[in-house]
């Protein structure tokens, strides 16, 4: 491991950074701040009320960027699509530690309580202790392709990994594998636990193309038995929100939000976003 310290608040951006557009916006849970990812290289923290810039965090120019926030430890961690994990002080913006790997970091996911985080790198899935910033468990990832998704269960007890050899589930407290499920390789990064942690949701591979997702259904798998127990013939973004699995679905003229477990429609008749192109 290689460590270094670097001050990173509002300094000049590193050389070679392009003029790419705004890529992502993330709202803080309290609604008072939001963060924007700009030009593949800097994260800007904004006041959501007055829209004033509070702080800028600079990293390195890269094609993609993802981050996790560990509020109890006051840390922001970045690293996917590079070979370096960066640990930032969330208050000062100081880069307090880096950990360098021999290959690309493909996934980065925090546990719900922020005590652990998981990464996919060097043909392994790893669970790290957030306080010590050191690995707790390292699992050999099956297959030759990178993990498509990592996901902690709502309580943080389990970690699931979706890869070339299906879906693997580990106990994050003991490091023991609970189940290896032959869900197939879909190349699609959907992986979600039900609130009771009994099932996991996966989009299966297309029957005519083992490398592509089916595009029209989601399958619920029993994480103990490793058996498919339910299918939903619909696709759309899914999120776990206050103990409910919600899915946004696009109809002909609207967007609806559905509780996946009960099938109840929570919102409907939301006008579909209008897409305009230059010159229209």
Coordinates of C-alpha atoms in Angstrom, one line a residue:
X1 CA 0.0 0.0 0.0
X2 CA 1.1 3.5 -0.8
X3 CA 0.0 6.5 1.3
X4 CA 0.4 10.2 0.8
X5 CA -1.2 13.5 2.0
X6 CA -2.3 16.2 -0.4
X7 CA -4.3 19.4 0.2
X8 CA -7.2 19.5 -2.3
X9 CA -9.6 22.4 -1.6
X10 CA -10.0 25.1 -4.3
X11 CA -6.5 24.6 -5.7
X12 CA -5.9 24.8 -9.5
X13 CA -7.2 21.8 -11.3
X14 CA -4.6 19.2 -12.5
X15 CA -3.2 19.6 -16.0
X16 CA -4.9 17.8 -18.9
X17 CA -8.4 18.2 -17.6
X18 CA -10.9 18.5 -20.5
X19 CA -13.9 20.7 -20.8
X20 CA -16.5 18.0 -20.2
X21 CA -20.0 18.9 -18.9
X22 CA -21.8 18.4 -15.6
X23 CA -22.0 14.6 -15.2
X24 CA -23.9 13.9 -11.9
X25 CA -25.7 15.7 -9.1
X26 CA -26.2 14.2 -5.6
X27 CA -28.5 15.7 -3.0
X28 CA -27.5 15.4 0.7
X29 CA -30.2 13.6 2.8
X30 CA -30.9 16.8 4.8
X31 CA -31.7 18.7 1.6
X32 CA -29.4 21.6 2.6
X33 CA -26.5 20.7 0.3
X34 CA -25.8 19.0 -3.0
X35 CA -22.7 17.9 -4.8
X36 CA -22.0 18.0 -8.5
X37 CA -19.4 16.1 -10.5
X38 CA -17.9 18.3 -13.2
X39 CA -15.3 17.6 -16.0
X40 CA -14.5 14.2 -14.7
X41 CA -12.1 15.7 -12.2
X42 CA -13.8 17.8 -9.5
X43 CA -16.6 17.6 -7.0
X44 CA -18.3 20.9 -6.1
X45 CA -20.3 21.1 -2.8
X46 CA -23.2 23.7 -3.1
X47 CA -25.6 25.3 -0.7
X48 CA -29.0 24.1 -1.9
X49 CA -30.8 27.3 -0.5
X50 CA -28.6 30.1 -1.9
X51 CA -26.8 28.0 -4.6
X52 CA -23.5 29.3 -3.5
X53 CA -20.4 27.2 -3.8
X54 CA -19.1 25.9 -0.5
X55 CA -16.1 23.8 -1.5
X56 CA -14.4 22.2 -4.4
X57 CA -12.6 18.8 -4.2
X58 CA -10.1 18.0 -7.0
X59 CA -9.0 14.6 -8.0
X60 CA -7.5 13.3 -11.2
X61 CA -8.9 13.5 -14.7
X62 CA -10.8 10.3 -15.3
X63 CA -13.6 9.0 -17.5
X64 CA -16.0 8.1 -14.6
X65 CA -16.1 9.0 -11.0
X66 CA -18.1 7.6 -8.0
X67 CA -17.9 8.4 -4.3
X68 CA -19.3 7.2 -1.0
X69 CA -19.8 9.3 2.1
X70 CA -19.2 8.0 5.6
X71 CA -20.7 10.7 7.9
X72 CA -19.7 9.1 11.2
X73 CA -16.1 9.2 10.2
X74 CA -16.3 12.5 8.2
X75 CA -14.9 10.8 5.1
X76 CA -15.6 10.8 1.4
X77 CA -14.0 8.0 -0.5
X78 CA -13.4 8.0 -4.3
X79 CA -11.6 5.5 -6.6
X80 CA -13.8 3.6 -9.2
X81 CA -12.3 3.5 -12.7
X82 CA -8.9 4.4 -11.3
X83 CA -6.4 2.2 -9.4
X84 CA -6.3 4.4 -6.3
X85 CA -8.6 4.7 -3.3
X86 CA -8.7 8.3 -2.1
X87 CA -9.8 9.1 1.5
X88 CA -11.0 12.8 1.8
X89 CA -11.8 14.8 4.9
X90 CA -15.4 15.7 4.3
X91 CA -15.1 19.0 6.2
X92 CA -11.8 20.5 5.0
X93 CA -11.5 18.7 1.7
X94 CA -8.0 17.5 2.5
X95 CA -6.9 14.3 0.8
X96 CA -5.7 12.4 4.0
X97 CA -4.8 9.0 2.5
X98 CA -4.5 7.1 -0.7
X99 CA -4.3 3.3 -1.2
X100 CA -2.9 2.2 -4.6
X101 CA -3.8 -1.1 -6.3
X102 CA -2.3 -3.0 -9.2
X103 CA -5.4 -2.9 -11.3
X104 CA -8.6 -0.9 -11.7
X105 CA -11.2 -0.4 -8.9
X106 CA -14.5 -1.2 -10.5
X107 CA -17.0 -0.9 -7.7
X108 CA -17.3 1.0 -4.5
X109 CA -20.2 0.6 -2.0
X110 CA -20.7 1.7 1.6
X111 CA -22.6 -0.3 4.2
X112 CA -25.9 1.4 5.4
X113 CA -24.4 2.3 8.8
X114 CA -21.1 3.5 7.2
X115 CA -19.0 1.2 9.3
X116 CA -17.7 -0.8 6.2
X117 CA -17.3 -0.4 2.5
X118 CA -16.8 -2.9 -0.3
X119 CA -14.7 -2.7 -3.4
X120 CA -14.1 -4.8 -6.5
X121 CA -10.5 -4.9 -7.7
X122 CA -7.7 -7.3 -8.7
X123 CA -10.2 -10.1 -9.4
X124 CA -11.5 -9.9 -5.8
X125 CA -14.4 -8.5 -3.9
X126 CA -13.2 -6.9 -0.6
X127 CA -14.9 -5.7 2.6
X128 CA -13.0 -2.9 4.4
X129 CA -13.3 -1.5 7.9
X130 CA -14.1 2.2 7.5
X131 CA -12.5 3.2 10.8
X132 CA -9.2 1.5 10.3
X133 CA -9.2 1.9 6.5
X134 CA -8.0 -1.7 6.1
X135 CA -9.5 -4.8 4.5
X136 CA -11.5 -7.2 6.7
X137 CA -12.3 -9.9 4.1
X138 CA -11.1 -10.6 0.6
X139 CA -13.1 -12.9 -1.6
X140 CA -11.9 -14.3 -4.9
X141 CA -14.3 -13.1 -7.6
X142 CA -15.3 -15.8 -10.0
X143 CA -15.0 -15.5 -13.8
X144 CA -12.8 -13.3 -15.9
X145 CA -15.0 -10.2 -16.1
X146 CA -15.3 -7.4 -13.5
X147 CA -18.1 -7.4 -11.0
X148 CA -21.1 -5.6 -12.4
X149 CA -22.6 -4.6 -9.0
X150 CA -21.9 -4.8 -5.3
X151 CA -24.7 -4.3 -2.8
X152 CA -25.1 -4.4 1.0
X153 CA -28.3 -5.7 2.5
X154 CA -30.4 -3.1 4.4
X155 CA -28.9 -4.0 7.8
X156 CA -25.4 -4.4 6.4
X157 CA -25.2 -8.1 7.4
X158 CA -24.8 -9.3 3.8
X159 CA -22.8 -8.3 0.8
X160 CA -23.9 -9.4 -2.7
X161 CA -21.8 -9.5 -5.8
X162 CA -23.0 -9.9 -9.3
X163 CA -20.4 -11.2 -11.7
X164 CA -19.7 -13.6 -14.6
X165 CA -20.4 -16.7 -12.5
X166 CA -23.7 -15.4 -11.1
X167 CA -24.5 -13.8 -7.8
X168 CA -22.6 -14.5 -4.6
X169 CA -23.7 -13.5 -1.1
X170 CA -21.4 -13.2 1.9
X171 CA -21.9 -12.6 5.6
X172 CA -20.1 -9.3 6.0
X173 CA -19.7 -9.9 9.8
X174 CA -18.0 -13.3 9.5
X175 CA -16.7 -13.3 5.9
X176 CA -18.3 -16.7 5.2
X177 CA -20.1 -17.2 1.9
X178 CA -23.9 -17.7 2.4
X179 CA -24.8 -18.7 -1.2
X180 CA -23.6 -18.8 -4.7
X181 CA -26.6 -18.4 -7.0
X182 CA -26.5 -19.3 -10.7
X183 CA -28.4 -16.2 -11.8
X184 CA -26.6 -15.9 -15.1
X185 CA -24.4 -13.1 -16.5
X186 CA -26.5 -10.2 -17.7
X187 CA -24.0 -7.5 -17.8
X188 CA -26.6 -5.3 -16.1
X189 CA -25.8 -3.6 -12.8
X190 CA -29.0 -4.1 -10.9
X191 CA -28.7 -5.8 -7.6
X192 CA -31.0 -5.1 -4.7
X193 CA -32.1 -6.9 -1.5
X194 CA -35.7 -6.9 -0.3
X195 CA -36.2 -5.0 3.0
X196 CA -36.5 -8.3 4.9
X197 CA -33.2 -9.5 3.4
X198 CA -34.8 -12.8 2.3
X199 CA -34.6 -12.2 -1.5
X200 CA -32.3 -10.4 -3.9
X201 CA -33.4 -8.9 -7.2
X202 CA -31.5 -9.5 -10.5
X203 CA -32.2 -8.8 -14.1
X204 CA -31.5 -12.1 -15.9
X205 CA -29.5 -12.5 -19.1
X206 CA -31.4 -12.4 -22.4
X207 CA -32.4 -15.9 -23.5
X208 CA -30.9 -15.3 -26.9
X209 CA -27.8 -13.4 -25.7
X210 CA -26.0 -14.6 -22.5
X211 CA -24.1 -11.3 -22.4
X212 CA -27.0 -9.0 -22.5
X213 CA -29.9 -8.3 -20.0
X214 CA -33.4 -9.5 -20.8
X215 CA -34.7 -6.0 -20.6
X216 CA -38.2 -7.0 -19.7
X217 CA -38.2 -8.7 -16.3
X218 CA -36.7 -8.7 -12.8
X219 CA -36.3 -12.0 -10.9
X220 CA -36.5 -12.4 -7.1
X221 CA -34.1 -15.0 -5.7
X222 CA -34.2 -16.7 -2.3
X223 CA -30.8 -16.0 -0.8
X224 CA -30.7 -19.2 1.3
X225 CA -32.2 -21.7 -1.1
X226 CA -30.7 -20.1 -4.2
X227 CA -34.1 -20.5 -6.0
X228 CA -36.0 -18.0 -8.2
X229 CA -39.3 -17.3 -6.4
X230 CA -41.0 -14.5 -8.3
X231 CA -40.8 -12.5 -11.6
X232 CA -41.9 -9.0 -12.5
X233 CA -42.4 -8.3 -16.2
X234 CA -41.3 -4.7 -16.0
X235 CA -38.1 -2.7 -16.0
X236 CA -37.2 0.7 -14.5
X237 CA -34.9 2.3 -11.9
X238 CA -35.3 0.8 -8.4
X239 CA -34.5 2.2 -5.0
X240 CA -34.9 1.1 -1.4
X241 CA -36.7 4.0 0.3
X242 CA -37.8 3.9 4.0
X243 CA -38.2 0.1 3.9
X244 CA -40.0 0.0 0.5
X245 CA -38.6 -1.2 -2.8
X246 CA -39.8 1.5 -5.3
X247 CA -39.6 1.3 -9.1
X248 CA -40.1 4.1 -11.6
X249 CA -41.9 3.0 -14.8
X250 CA -42.5 4.9 -18.0
X251 CA -45.9 4.5 -19.6
X252 CA -47.0 6.1 -22.9
X253 CA -47.5 9.5 -21.5
X254 CA -46.4 9.5 -17.9
X255 CA -44.1 8.1 -15.2
X256 CA -45.4 6.1 -12.4
X257 CA -43.8 4.9 -9.1
X258 CA -44.8 1.5 -7.9
X259 CA -44.1 -0.4 -4.6
X260 CA -42.6 -3.6 -6.0
X261 CA -43.5 -5.8 -3.0
X262 CA -47.2 -4.9 -2.9
X263 CA -47.6 -3.9 -6.5
X264 CA -49.4 -0.7 -5.3
X265 CA -49.0 2.4 -7.5
X266 CA -47.8 5.3 -5.3
X267 CA -47.6 8.0 -7.9
X268 CA -49.0 8.2 -11.4
X269 CA -49.8 10.7 -14.1
X270 CA -46.4 12.4 -13.6
X271 CA -45.7 14.0 -17.0
X272 CA -42.8 12.4 -18.8
X273 CA -39.7 14.7 -19.1
X274 CA -39.6 16.5 -22.4
X275 CA -36.3 16.1 -24.2
X276 CA -35.2 19.0 -26.3
X277 CA -32.3 19.1 -28.6
X278 CA -30.3 22.0 -29.9
X279 CA -32.0 23.6 -32.8
X280 CA -35.5 22.6 -31.7

